[in-house]
Coordinates of C-alpha atoms and ligand atoms in Angstrom, one line a residue:
X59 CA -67.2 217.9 18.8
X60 CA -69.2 221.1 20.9
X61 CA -72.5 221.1 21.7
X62 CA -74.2 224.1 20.2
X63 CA -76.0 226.3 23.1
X64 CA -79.3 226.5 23.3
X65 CA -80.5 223.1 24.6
X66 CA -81.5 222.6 28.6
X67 CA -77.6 221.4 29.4
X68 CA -76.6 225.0 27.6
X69 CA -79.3 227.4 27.8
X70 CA -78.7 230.6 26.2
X71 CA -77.4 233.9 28.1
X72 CA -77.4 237.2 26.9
X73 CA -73.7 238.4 27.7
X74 CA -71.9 234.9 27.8
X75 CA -72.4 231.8 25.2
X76 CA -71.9 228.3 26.9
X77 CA -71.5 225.2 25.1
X78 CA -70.2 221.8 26.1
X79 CA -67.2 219.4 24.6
X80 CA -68.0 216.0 25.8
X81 CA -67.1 216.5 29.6
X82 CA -65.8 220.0 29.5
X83 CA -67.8 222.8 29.8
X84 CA -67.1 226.4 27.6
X85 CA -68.1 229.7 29.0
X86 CA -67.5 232.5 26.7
X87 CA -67.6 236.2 27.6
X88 CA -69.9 237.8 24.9
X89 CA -69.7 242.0 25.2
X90 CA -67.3 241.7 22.4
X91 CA -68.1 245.7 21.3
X92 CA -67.1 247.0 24.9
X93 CA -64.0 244.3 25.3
X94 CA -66.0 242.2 27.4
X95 CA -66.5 244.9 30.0
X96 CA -67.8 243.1 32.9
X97 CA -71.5 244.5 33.9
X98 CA -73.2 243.3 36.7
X99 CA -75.5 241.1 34.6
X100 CA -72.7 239.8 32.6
X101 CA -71.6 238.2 36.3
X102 CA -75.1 237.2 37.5
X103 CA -75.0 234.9 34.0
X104 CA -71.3 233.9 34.4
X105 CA -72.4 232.5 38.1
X106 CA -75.5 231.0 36.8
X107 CA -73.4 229.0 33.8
X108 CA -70.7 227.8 36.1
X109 CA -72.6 227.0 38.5
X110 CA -75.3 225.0 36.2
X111 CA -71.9 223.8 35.3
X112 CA -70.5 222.7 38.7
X113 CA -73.7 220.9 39.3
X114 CA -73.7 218.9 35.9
X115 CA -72.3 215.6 36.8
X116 CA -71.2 215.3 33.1
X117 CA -68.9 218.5 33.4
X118 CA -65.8 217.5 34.7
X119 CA -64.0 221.1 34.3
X120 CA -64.1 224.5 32.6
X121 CA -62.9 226.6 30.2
X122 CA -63.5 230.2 30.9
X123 CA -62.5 232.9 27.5
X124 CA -63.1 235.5 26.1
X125 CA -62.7 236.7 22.4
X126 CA -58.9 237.7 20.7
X127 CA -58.9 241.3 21.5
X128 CA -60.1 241.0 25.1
X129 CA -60.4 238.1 27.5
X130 CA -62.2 241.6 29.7
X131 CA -61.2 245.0 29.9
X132 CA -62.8 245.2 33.7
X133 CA -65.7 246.3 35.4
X134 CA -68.6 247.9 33.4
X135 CA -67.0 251.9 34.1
X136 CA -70.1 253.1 32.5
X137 CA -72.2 251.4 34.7
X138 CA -70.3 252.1 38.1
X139 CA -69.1 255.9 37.2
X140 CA -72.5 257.8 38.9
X141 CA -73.0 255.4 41.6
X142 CA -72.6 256.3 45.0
X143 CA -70.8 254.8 48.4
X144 CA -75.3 254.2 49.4
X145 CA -75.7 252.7 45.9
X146 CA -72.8 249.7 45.8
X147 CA -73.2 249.6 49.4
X148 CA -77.0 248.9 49.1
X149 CA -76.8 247.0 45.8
X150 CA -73.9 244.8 47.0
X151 CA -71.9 245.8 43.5
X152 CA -70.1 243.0 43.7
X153 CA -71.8 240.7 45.7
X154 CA -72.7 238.5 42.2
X155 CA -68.7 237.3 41.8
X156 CA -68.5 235.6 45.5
X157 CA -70.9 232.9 43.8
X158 CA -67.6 232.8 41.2
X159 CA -65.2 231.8 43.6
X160 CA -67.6 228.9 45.1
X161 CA -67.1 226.8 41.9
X162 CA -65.7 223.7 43.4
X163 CA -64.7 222.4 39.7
X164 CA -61.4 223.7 38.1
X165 CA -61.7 226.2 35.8
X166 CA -59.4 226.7 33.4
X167 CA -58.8 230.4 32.4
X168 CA -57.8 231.0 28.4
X169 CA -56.7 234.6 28.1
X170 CA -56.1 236.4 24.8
X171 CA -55.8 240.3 24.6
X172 CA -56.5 242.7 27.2
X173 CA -56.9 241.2 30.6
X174 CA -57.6 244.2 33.2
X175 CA -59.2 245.1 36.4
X176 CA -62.0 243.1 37.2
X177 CA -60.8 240.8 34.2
X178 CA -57.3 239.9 35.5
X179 CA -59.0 239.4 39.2
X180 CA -61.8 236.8 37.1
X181 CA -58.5 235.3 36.0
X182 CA -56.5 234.9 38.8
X183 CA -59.9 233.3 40.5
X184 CA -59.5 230.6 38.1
X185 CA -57.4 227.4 38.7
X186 CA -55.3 227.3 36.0
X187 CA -54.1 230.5 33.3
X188 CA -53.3 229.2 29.7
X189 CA -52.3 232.9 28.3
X190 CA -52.1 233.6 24.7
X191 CA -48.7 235.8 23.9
X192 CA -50.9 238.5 22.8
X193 CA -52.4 238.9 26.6
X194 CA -51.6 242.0 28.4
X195 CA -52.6 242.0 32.3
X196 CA -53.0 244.8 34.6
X197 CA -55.0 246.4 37.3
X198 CA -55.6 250.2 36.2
X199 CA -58.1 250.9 38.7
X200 CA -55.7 253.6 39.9
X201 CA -56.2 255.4 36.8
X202 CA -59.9 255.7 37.7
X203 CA -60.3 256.9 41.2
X204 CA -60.7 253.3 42.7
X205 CA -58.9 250.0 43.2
X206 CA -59.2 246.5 42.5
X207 CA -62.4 245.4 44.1
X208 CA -62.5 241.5 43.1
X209 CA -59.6 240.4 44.9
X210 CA -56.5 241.8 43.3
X211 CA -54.9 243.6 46.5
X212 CA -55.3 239.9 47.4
X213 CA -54.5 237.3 44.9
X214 CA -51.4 239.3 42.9
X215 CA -49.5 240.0 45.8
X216 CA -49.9 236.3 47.4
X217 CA -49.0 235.3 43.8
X218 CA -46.3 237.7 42.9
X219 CA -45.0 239.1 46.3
X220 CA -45.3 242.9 47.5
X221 CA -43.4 244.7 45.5
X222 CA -44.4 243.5 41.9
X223 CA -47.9 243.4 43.4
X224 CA -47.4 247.1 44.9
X225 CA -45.8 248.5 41.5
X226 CA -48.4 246.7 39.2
X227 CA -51.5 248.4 41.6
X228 CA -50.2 251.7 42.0
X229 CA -48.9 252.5 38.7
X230 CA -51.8 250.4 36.5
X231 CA -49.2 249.3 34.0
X232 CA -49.9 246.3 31.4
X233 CA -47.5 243.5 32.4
X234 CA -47.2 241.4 28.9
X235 CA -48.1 238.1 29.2
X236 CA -44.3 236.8 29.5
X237 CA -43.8 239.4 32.2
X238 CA -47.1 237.5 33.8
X239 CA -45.4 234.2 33.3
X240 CA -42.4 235.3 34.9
X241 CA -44.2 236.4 37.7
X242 CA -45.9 233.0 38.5
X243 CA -49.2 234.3 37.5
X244 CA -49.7 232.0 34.4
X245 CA -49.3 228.8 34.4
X246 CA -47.9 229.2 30.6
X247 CA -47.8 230.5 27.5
X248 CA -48.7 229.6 23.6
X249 CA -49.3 231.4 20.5
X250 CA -52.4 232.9 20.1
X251 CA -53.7 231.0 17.8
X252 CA -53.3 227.8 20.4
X253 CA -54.7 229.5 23.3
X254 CA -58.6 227.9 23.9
X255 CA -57.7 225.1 22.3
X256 CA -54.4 224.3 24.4
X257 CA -56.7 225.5 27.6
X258 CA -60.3 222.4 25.9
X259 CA -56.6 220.0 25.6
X260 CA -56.1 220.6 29.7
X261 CA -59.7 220.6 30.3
X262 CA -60.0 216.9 28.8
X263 CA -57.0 215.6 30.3
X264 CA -58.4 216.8 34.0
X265 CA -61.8 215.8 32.9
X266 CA -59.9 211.2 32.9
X267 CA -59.2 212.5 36.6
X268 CA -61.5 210.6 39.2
X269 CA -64.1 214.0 39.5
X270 CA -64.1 213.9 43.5
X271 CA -59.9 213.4 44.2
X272 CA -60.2 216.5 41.2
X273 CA -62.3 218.2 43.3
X274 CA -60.7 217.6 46.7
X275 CA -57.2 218.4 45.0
X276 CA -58.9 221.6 44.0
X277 CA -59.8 222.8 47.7
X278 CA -56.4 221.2 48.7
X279 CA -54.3 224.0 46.7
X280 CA -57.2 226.8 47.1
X281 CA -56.6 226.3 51.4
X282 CA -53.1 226.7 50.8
X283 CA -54.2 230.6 50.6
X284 CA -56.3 230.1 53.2
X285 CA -54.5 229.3 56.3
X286 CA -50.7 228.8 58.1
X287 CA -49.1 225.7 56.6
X288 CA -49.6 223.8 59.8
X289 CA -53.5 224.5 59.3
X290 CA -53.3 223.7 55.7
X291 CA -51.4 220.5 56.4
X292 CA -54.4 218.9 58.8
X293 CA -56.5 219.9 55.9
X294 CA -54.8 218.4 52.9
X295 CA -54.2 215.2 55.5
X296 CA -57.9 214.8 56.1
X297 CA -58.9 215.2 52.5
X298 CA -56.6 212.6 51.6
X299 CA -58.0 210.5 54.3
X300 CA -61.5 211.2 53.0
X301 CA -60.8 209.6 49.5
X302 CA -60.3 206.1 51.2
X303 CA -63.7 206.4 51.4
X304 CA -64.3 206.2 47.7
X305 CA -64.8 204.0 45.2
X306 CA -62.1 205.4 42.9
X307 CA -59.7 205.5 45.7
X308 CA -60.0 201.2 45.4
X309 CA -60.2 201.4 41.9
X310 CA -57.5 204.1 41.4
X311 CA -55.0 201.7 43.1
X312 CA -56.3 198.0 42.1
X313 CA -55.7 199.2 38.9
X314 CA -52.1 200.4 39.0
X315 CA -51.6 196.6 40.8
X316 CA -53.3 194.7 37.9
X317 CA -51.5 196.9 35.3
X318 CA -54.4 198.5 33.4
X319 CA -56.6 201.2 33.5
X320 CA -58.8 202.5 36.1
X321 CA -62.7 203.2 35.5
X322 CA -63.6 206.2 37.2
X323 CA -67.4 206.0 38.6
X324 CA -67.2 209.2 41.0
X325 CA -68.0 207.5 43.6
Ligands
HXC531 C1 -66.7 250.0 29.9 C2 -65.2 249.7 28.3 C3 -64.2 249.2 29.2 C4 -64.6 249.1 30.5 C5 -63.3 249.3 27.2 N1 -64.6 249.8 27.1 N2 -63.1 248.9 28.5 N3 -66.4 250.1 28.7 N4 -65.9 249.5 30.9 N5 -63.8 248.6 31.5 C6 -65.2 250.2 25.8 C7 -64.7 251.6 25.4 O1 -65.4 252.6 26.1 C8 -65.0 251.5 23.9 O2 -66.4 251.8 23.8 C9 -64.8 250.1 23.6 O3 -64.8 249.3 24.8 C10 -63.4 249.8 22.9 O4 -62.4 250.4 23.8 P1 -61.3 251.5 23.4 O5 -60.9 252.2 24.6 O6 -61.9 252.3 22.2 O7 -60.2 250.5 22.8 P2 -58.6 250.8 22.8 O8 -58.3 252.2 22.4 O9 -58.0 249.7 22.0 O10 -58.2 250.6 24.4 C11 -58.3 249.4 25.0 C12 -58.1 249.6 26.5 C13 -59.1 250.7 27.0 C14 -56.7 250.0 26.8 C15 -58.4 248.2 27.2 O11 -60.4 250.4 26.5 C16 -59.2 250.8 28.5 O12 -58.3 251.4 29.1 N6 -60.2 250.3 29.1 C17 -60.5 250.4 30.5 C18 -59.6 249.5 31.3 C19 -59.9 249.7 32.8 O13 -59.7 250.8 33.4 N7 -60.3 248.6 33.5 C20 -60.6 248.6 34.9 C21 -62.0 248.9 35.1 S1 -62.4 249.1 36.8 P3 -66.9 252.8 22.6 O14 -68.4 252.9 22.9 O15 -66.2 254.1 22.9 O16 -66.5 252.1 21.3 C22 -62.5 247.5 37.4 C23 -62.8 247.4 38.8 C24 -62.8 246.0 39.2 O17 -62.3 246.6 36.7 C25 -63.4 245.9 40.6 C26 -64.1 244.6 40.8 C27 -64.9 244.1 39.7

């Protein structure tokens, strides 16, 4: 059962619509005329939902989507085409999307349609990709003067290697959503039809998780991007150190001995 948006858990945004299911939180891209082209305000009011989100100790995870045609088509290239190298440099164009990648809940992507640019890097910044067989991903910027500017030099090439990376960002091509699972860059893919809800169905099984192993796992796997393994390693050890310090950790593990079923108090 969703909560309609509107209340002071959902307010309401002018480019994305929010709502809540129980502990999972649903962000909806909403420029449904321009396939979700991603203006700047449009990310200012993604950051402010997720992070509203992040900070709402009922929200246990996210589901980010977008409509059938288009989870995003990109960037705004109406509102970037007359700016200058003094204008983005001044304005910090894309200064509003580092406040995405801070989001220490998972966030569960659910892609249908076109998935581009600016769109396929919001994706790839998400945890996990639940891709409906209609997606199409790509990074066109090449085909407009530029190139991908929120990350995905970065992200497709640590996920799919150079040389699919290199072919996907030089040529712009659509790679169809089975190509994109083949590559590693979903993490699978349903009918269309099953897309969000397949993506709320993973959101409320991550959401029984205790909220702070979920969120240590989280920066666990981000750091594996981070650093050299041996780095990574110390990391991952002393997160899973930390949790000894918690509540759930006692509870977690009395209640696999007593054979029932642990009561997560995020603490
Ligand atoms: C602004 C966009 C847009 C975009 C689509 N539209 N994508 N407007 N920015 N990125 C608008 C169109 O202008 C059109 O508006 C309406 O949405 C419908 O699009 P059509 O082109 O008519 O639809 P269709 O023929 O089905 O083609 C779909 C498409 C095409 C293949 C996805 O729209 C397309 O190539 N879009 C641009 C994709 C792209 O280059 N993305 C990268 C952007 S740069 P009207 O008013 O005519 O109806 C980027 C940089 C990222 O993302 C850097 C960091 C953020």
């Amino acid at each position: 059962m969703t909560e309609a948006a509107g209340d002071a858990r959902t307010p309401q945004y002018q480019y994305v619509l929010v709502e809540t299911d129980g502990p999972v939180g649903i962000v909806r891209l909403n420029r449904p005329k321009v396939l979700n082209a991603l203006c700047r305000d449009l990310i200012e009011e993604l950051a402010d939902a997720m992070t509203a989100f992040d900070r709402d100790e009922a929200i246990r995870c996210m589901v980010l989507t977008g409509n059938e045609r288009a989870f995003a088509a990109g960037a705004d290239i109406a509102e970037m085409a007359d700016k200058g190298l003094a204008d983005v440099t001044r304005d910090d164009l894309l200064g509003a999307w580092q406040r995405l990648w801070r989001i220490r809940k998972p966030v569960i992507a659910a892609v249908s349609g076109y998935c581009l640019g600016g769109g396929f890097e919001l994706a790839m910044g998400c945890d996990i990709i639940i891709a409906a067989e209609t997606a199409q991903f790509g990074q066109p910027e090449i085909k407009i003067g530029v190139i991908p500017g929120a990350g995905g030099t970065q992200r497709l090439t640590r996920v799919a290697g150079k040389y699919k990376a290199m072919e996907a960002i030089l040529t712009g091509r659509m790679i169809p959503a089975r190509e994109a699972e083949a590559w590693g860059l979903v993490t699978r893919v349903v009918p269309a039809e099953e897309c969000l809800a397949e993506a709320v169905r993973l959101a409320h099984e991550i959401a029984k998780m205790p909220p702070i192993a979920v969120q240590m796992a989280k920066a666990a796997v981000l750091q594996a991007y981070e650093t050299p393994l041996a780095a990574g390693l110390e990391y991952e050890r002393r997160l899973f150190y930390s949790l000894f310090a918690t509540e759930d950790q006692k509870e977690g593990m009395r209640a696999f001995l007593e054979k029932r079923a642990p009561q997560w108090r995020g603490r």
